Short mmCIF file of C-alpha atoms and ligand atoms in Angstrom, two decimals:
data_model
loop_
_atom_site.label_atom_id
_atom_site.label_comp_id
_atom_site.label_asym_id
_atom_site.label_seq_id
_atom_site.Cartn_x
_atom_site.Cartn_y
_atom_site.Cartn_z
CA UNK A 1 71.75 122.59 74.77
CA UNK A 2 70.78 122.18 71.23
CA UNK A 3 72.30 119.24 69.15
CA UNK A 4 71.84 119.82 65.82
CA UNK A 5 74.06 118.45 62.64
CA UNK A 6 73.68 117.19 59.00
CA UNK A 7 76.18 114.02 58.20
CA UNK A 8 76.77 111.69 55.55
CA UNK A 9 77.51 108.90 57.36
CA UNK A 10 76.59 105.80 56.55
CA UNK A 11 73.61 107.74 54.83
CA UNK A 12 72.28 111.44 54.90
CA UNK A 13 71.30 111.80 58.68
CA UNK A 14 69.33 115.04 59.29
CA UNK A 15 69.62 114.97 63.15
CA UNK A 16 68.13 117.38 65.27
CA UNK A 17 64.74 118.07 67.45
CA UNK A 18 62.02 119.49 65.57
CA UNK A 19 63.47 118.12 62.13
CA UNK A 20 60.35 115.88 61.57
CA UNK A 21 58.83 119.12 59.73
CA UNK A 22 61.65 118.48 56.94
CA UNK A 23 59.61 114.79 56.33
CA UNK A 24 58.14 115.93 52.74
CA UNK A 25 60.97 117.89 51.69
CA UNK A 26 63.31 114.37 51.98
CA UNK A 27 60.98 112.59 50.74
CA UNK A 28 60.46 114.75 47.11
CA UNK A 29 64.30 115.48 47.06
CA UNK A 30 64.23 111.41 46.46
CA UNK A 31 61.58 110.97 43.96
CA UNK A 32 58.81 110.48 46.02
CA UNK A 33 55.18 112.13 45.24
CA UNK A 34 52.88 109.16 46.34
CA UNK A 35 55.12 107.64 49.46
CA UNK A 36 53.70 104.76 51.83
CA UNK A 37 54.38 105.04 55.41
CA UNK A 38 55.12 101.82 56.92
CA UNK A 39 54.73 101.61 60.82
CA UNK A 40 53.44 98.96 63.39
CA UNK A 41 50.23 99.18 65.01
CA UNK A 42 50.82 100.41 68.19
CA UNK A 43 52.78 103.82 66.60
CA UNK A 44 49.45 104.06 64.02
CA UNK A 45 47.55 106.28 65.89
CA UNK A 46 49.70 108.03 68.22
CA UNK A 47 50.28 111.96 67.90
CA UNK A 48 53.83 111.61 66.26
CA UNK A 49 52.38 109.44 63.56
CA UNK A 50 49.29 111.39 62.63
CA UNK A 51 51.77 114.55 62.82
CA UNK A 52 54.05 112.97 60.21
CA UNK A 53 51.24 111.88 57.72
CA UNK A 54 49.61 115.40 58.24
CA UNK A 55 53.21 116.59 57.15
CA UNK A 56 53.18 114.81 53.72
CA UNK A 57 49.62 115.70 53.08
CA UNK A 58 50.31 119.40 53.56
CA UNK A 59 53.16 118.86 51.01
CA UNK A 60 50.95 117.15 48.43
CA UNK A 61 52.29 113.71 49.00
CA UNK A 62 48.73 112.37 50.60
CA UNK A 63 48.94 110.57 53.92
CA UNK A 64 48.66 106.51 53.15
CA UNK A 65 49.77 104.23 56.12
CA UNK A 66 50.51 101.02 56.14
CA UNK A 67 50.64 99.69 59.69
CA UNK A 68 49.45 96.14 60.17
CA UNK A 69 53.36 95.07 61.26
CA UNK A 70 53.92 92.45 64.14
CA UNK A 71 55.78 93.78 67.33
CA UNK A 72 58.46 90.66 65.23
CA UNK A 73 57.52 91.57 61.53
CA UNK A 74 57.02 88.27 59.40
CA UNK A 75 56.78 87.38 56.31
CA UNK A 76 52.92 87.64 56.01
CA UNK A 77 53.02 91.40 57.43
CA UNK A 78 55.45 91.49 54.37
CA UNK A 79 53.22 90.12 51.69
CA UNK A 80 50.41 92.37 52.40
CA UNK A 81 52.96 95.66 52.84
CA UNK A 82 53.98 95.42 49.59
CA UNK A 83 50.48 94.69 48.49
CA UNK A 84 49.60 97.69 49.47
CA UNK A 85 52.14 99.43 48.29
CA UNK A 86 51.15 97.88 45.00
CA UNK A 87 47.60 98.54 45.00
CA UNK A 88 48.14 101.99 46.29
CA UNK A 89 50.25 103.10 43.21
CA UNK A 90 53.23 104.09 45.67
CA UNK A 91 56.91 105.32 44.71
CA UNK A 92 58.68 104.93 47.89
CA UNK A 93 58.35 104.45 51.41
CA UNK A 94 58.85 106.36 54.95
CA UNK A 95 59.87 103.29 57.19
CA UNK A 96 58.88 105.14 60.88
CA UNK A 97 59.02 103.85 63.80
CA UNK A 98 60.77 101.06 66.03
CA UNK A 99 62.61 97.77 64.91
CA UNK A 100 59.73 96.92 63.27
CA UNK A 101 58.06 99.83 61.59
CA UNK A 102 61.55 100.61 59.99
CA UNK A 103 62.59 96.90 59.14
CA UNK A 104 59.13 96.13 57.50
CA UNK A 105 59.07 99.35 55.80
CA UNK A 106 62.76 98.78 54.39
CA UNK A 107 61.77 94.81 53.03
CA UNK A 108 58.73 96.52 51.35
CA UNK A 109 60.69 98.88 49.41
CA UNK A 110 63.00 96.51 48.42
CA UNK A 111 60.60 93.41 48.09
CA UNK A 112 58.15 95.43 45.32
CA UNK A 113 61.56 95.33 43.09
CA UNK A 114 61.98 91.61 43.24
CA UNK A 115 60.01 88.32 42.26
CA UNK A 116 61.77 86.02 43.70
CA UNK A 117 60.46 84.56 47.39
CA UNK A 118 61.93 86.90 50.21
CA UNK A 119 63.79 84.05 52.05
CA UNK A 120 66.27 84.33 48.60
CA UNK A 121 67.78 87.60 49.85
CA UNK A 122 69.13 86.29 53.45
CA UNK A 123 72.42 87.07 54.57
CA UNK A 124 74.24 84.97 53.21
CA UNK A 125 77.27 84.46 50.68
CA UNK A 126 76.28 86.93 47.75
CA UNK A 127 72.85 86.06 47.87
CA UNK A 128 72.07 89.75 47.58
CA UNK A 129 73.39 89.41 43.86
CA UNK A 130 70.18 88.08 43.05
CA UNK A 131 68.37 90.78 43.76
CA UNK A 132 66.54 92.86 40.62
CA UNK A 133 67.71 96.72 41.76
CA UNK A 134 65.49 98.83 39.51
CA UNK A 135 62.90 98.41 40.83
CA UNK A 136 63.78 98.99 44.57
CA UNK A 137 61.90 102.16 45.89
CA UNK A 138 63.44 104.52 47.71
CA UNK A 139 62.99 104.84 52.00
CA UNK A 140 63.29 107.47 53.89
CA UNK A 141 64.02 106.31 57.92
CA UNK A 142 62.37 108.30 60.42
CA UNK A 143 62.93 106.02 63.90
CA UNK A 144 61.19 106.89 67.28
CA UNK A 145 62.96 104.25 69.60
CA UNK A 146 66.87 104.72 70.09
CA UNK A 147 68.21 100.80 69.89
CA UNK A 148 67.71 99.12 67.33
CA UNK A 149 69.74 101.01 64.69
CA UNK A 150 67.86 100.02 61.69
CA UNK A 151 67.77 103.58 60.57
CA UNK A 152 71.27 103.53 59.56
CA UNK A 153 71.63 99.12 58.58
CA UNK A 154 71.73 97.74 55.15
CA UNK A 155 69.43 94.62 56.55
CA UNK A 156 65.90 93.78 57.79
CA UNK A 157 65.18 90.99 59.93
CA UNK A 158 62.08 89.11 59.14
CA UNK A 159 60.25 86.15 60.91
CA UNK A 160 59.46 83.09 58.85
CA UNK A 161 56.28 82.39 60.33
CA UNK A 162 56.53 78.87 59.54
CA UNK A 163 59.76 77.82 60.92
CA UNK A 164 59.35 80.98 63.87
CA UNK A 165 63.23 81.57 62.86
CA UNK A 166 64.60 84.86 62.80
CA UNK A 167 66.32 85.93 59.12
CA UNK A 168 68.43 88.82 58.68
CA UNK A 169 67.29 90.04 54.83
CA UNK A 170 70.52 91.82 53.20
CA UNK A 171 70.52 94.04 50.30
CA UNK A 172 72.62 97.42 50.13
CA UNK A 173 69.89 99.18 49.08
CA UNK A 174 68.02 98.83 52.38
CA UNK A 175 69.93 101.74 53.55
CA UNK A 176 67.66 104.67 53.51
CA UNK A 177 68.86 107.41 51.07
CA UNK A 178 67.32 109.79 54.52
CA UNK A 179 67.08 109.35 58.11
CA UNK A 180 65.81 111.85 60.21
CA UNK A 181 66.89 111.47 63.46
CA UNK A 182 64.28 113.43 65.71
CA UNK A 183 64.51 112.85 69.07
CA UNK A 184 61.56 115.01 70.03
CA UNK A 185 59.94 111.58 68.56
CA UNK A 186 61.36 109.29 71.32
CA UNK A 187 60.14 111.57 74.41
CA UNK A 188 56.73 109.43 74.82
CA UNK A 189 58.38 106.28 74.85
CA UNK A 190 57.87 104.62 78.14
CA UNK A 191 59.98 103.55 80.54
CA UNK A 192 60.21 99.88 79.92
CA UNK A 193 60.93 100.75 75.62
CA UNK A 194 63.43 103.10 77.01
CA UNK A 195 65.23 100.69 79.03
CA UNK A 196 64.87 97.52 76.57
CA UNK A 197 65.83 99.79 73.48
CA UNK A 198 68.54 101.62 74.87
CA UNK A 199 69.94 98.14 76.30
CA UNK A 200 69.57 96.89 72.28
CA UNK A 201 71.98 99.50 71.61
CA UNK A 202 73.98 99.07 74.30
CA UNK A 203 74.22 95.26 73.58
CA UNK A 204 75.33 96.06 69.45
CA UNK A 205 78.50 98.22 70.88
CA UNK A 206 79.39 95.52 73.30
CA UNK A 207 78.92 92.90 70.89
CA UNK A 208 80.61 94.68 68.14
CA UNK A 209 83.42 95.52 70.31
CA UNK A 210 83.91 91.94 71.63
CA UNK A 211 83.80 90.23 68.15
CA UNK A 212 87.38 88.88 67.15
CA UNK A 213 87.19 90.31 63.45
CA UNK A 214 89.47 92.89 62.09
CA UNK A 215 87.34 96.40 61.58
CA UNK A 216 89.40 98.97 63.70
CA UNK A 217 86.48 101.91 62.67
CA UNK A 218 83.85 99.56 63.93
CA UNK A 219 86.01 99.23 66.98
CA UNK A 220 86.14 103.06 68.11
CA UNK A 221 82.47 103.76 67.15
CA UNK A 222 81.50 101.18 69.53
CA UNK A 223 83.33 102.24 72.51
CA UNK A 224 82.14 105.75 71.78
CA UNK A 225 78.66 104.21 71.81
CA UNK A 226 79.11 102.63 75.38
CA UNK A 227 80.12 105.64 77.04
CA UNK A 228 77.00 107.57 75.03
CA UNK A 229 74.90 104.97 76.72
CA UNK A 230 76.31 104.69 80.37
CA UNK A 231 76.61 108.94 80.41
CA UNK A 232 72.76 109.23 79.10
CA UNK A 233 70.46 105.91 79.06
CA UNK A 234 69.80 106.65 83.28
CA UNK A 235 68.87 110.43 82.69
CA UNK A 236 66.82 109.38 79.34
CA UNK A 237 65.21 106.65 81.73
CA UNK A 238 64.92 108.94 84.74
CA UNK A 239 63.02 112.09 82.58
CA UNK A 240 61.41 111.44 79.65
CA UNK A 241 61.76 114.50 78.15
CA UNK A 242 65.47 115.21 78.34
CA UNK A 243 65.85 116.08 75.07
CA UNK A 244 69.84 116.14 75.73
CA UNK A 245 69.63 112.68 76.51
CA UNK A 246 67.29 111.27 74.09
CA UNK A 247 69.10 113.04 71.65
CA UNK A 248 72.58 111.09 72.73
CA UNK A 249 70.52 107.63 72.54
CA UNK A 250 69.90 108.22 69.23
CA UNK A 251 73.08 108.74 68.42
CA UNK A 252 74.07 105.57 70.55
CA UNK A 253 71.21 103.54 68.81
CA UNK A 254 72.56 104.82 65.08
CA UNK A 255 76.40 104.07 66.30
CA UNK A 256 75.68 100.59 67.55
CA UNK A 257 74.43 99.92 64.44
CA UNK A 258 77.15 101.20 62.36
CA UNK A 259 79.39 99.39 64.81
CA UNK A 260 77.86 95.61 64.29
CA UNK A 261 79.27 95.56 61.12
CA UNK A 262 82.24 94.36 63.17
CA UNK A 263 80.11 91.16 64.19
CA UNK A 264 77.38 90.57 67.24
CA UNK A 265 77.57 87.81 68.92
CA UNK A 266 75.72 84.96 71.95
CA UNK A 267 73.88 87.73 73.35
CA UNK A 268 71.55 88.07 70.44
CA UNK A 269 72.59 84.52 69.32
CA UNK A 270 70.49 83.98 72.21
CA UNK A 271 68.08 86.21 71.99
CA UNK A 272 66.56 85.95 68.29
CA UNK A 273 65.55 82.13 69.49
CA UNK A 274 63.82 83.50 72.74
CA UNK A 275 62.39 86.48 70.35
CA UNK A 276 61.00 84.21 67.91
CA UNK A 277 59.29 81.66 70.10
CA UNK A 278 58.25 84.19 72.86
CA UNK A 279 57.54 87.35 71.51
CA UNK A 280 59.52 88.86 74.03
CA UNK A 281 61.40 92.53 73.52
CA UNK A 282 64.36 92.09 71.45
CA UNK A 283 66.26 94.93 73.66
CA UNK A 284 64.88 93.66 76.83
CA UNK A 285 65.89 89.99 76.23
CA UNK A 286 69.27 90.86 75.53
CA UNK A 287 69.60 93.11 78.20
CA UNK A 288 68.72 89.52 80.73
CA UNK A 289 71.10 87.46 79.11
CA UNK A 290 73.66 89.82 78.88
CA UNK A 291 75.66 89.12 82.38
CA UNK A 292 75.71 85.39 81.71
CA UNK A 293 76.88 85.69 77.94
CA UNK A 294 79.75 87.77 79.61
CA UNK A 295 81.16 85.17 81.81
CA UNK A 296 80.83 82.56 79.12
CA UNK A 297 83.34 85.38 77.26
CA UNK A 298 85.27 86.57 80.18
CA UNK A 299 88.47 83.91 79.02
CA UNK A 300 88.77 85.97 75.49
CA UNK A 301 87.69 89.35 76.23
CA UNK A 302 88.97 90.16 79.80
CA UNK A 303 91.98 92.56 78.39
CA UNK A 304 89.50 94.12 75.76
CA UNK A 305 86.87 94.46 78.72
CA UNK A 306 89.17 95.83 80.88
CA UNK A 307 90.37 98.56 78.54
CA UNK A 308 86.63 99.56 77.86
CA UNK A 309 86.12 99.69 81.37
CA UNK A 310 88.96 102.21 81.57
CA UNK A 311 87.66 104.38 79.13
CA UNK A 312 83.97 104.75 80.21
CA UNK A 313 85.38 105.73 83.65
CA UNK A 314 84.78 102.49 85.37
CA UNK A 315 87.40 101.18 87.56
CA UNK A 316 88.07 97.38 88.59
CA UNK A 317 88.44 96.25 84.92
CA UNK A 318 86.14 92.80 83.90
CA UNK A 319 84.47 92.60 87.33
CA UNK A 320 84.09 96.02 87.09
CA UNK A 321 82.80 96.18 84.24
CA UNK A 322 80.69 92.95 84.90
CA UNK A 323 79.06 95.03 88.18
CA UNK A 324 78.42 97.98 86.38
CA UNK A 325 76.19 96.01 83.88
CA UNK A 326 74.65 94.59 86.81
CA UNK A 327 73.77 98.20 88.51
CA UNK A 328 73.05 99.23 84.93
CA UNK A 329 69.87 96.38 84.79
CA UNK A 330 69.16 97.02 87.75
CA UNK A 331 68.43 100.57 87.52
CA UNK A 332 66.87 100.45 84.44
CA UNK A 333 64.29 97.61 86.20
CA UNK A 334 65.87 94.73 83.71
CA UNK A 335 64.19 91.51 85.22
CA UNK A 336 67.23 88.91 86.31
CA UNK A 337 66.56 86.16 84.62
CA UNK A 338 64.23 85.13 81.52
CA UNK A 339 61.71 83.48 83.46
CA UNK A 340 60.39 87.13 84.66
CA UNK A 341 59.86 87.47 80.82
CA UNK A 342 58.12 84.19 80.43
CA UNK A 343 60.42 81.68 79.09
CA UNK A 344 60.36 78.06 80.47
CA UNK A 345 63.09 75.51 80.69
CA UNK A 346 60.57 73.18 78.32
CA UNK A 347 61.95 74.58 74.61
CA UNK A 348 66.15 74.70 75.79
CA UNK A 349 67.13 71.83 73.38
CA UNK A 350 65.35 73.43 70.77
CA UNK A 351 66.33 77.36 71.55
CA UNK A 352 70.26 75.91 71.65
CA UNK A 353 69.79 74.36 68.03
CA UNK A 354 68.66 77.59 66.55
CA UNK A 355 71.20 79.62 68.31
CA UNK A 356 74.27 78.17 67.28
CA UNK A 357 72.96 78.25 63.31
CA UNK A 358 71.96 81.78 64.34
CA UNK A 359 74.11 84.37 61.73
CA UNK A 360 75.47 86.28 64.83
CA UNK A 361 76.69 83.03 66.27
CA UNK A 362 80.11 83.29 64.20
CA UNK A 363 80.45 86.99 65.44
CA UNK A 364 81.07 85.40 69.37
CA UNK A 365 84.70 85.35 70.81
CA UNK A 366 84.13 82.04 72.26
CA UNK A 367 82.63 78.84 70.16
CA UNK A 368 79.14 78.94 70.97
CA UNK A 369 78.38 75.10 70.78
CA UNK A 370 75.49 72.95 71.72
CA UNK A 371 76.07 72.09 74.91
CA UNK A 372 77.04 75.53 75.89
CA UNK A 373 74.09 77.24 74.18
CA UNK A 374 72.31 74.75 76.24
CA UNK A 375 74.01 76.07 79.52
CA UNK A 376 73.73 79.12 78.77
CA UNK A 377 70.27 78.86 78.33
CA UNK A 378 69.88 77.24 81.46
CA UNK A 379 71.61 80.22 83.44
CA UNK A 380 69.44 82.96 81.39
CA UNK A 381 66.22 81.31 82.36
FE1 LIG B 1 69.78 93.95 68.51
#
């Protein structure tokens, strides 16, 4: 089965395997004719990287890489991107890769419009107003995980490396004028990115769907999302190369992302703490606290739960819903509790503080406060 489709929504998404040859086409039909491409280091000098940069050289566009990104891009990684960018006389960037390649690559395009300190631009109030737009350079997204979503979000999150806290960097023009969805590019991923990045997306439509706020859209895409993820995350797991599958986590990945407009909530209120002090996988770490952070919500989202549950086929509504998860970890090899992932009991006070200030703390049905982050924590761990 082929899957192939152009939409225009929330941006232009060329999605289909093989479309990776259209790179330099997107990338002039945008202005571009000296791009950057921004990537972490593990991607730099795989096959699907060197393929893409061969692309844009055969077009004329040269084949300059940026790619010294943290697996938790910080602000330093972000000084020297658009550094280079600067020095190397660029007009735009292709943000490839995971989170991080297309996060970094976003905040560099934007950040080489601005002169005001990064931290100025978080997500919060109107601080985007501040931003200079002219200068912004375009980005065209070209992801090779399926979870994160990025491809498709008006944000970046960014590590002060000072305060190791997590900020979410807004600006409307983060959102890539392109993204080519290819998932021919997510068939070497191995097993453990698969799992941790397809539970990342699995964790936005829950989250997004849980959140008490009003956004009815946000609502349906999510719940599409799910059943996208419970019908192909095991067979994308299982093989690899099921391009039918990997094709449906990207769409997953790009809907959970759409979808957290709606709100996240204590599953990655919790996790950008653990992220930021541990370096451990975004997806993964959300995938261990999951179960707990659903109990804590059970008292305000059992109905909601229960009709999800019904419409991905699962029967027994919360606690069936709640096993499923359960047998979904399991299968995917999702450690039980943080611990496997190297978290000790030692930083809880100080993991609690930073998750209740966290900006996806307001998104959770139930008050996260202090002493429950502090449970929480406790159960995760
Ligand atoms: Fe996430």
């Amino acid at each position: 089965m082929t899957i192939t489709a152009n939409w225009s929504y929330p941006t232009a998404i060329k999605f289909g395997a093989g479309r990776i040859k259209e790179l330099a086409d997107h990338c002039k039909a945008v202005g571009m004719k000296k791009p950057l491409l921004v990537t972490d280091r593990g991607l730099a000098p795989m096959a699907i990287t060197q393929n893409a940069l061969a692309i844009l050289e055969a077009a004329g566009l040269g084949r300059a890489i940026f790619a010294d990104v943290d697996p938790n891009p910080n602000d330093a990684n972000l000084e020297a991107g658009v550094k280079a960018f600067k020095d190397g006389g660029h007009d735009g960037v292709v943000a490839f890769g995971g989170g991080s390649g297309l996060d970094l690559g976003k905040a560099i395009a934007f950040m080489v419009g601005q002169t005001r300190p990064v931290w100025d631009f978080e997500d919060i109030g109107d601080w985007w107003t501040r931003a200079s737009v002219e200068g912004i350079a375009p980005i065209v997204a070209v992801p090779t995980t399926a979870g994160t979503g990025s491809e498709v979000g008006r944000a970046s999150v960014i590590t002060n490396s000072q305060t190791h806290t997590k900020k979410v960097i807004f600006h409307p023009k983060f959102l890539p004028a392109v993204t080519i969805c290819d998932p021919e590019l997510t068939v070497g991923m191995p097993k453990v990115i698969t799992a941790g990045t397809g539970m990342d997306a699995f964790a936005h439509c829950l989250e997004a769907y849980c959140s008490p706020f009003y956004h009815p859209m946000s609502q349906g895409i999510a719940l599409e999302g799910m059943r996208l993820v419970k019908e192909y995350l095991p067979r994308a797991y299982r093989d690899g190369a099921d391009i039918e599958a990997r094709a449906n986590m990207m769409s997953a990945a790009a809907m959970g992302a759409v979808a957290f407009q709606k709100g996240l909530g204590a599953i990655h209120s919790l996790s950008h703490p653990v992220g930021a002090i541990y370096n451990t996988h975004h997806g993964m770490t959300n995938a261990v606290v999951m179960p707990p952070v659903l109990r804590f919500n059970r008292p305000a989202i059992e109905g909601k739960i229960a009709a999800a549950a019904a419409y991905l086929g699962i029967s027994g509504g919360f606690d069936g819903f709640y096993d499923y998860v359960l047998e979904l970890r399991s299968e995917l090899g999702v450690p039980d509790k943080l611990a496997a992932l190297g978290v000790g009991t030692d930083r809880i006070d100080e993991m609690a503080a930073m998750a209740i200030v966290d900006p996806t703390a307001g998104g959770n049905p139930v008050e996260l406060t202090l002493t429950s982050a502090k449970t929480l924590f406790a159960a995760c761990i």
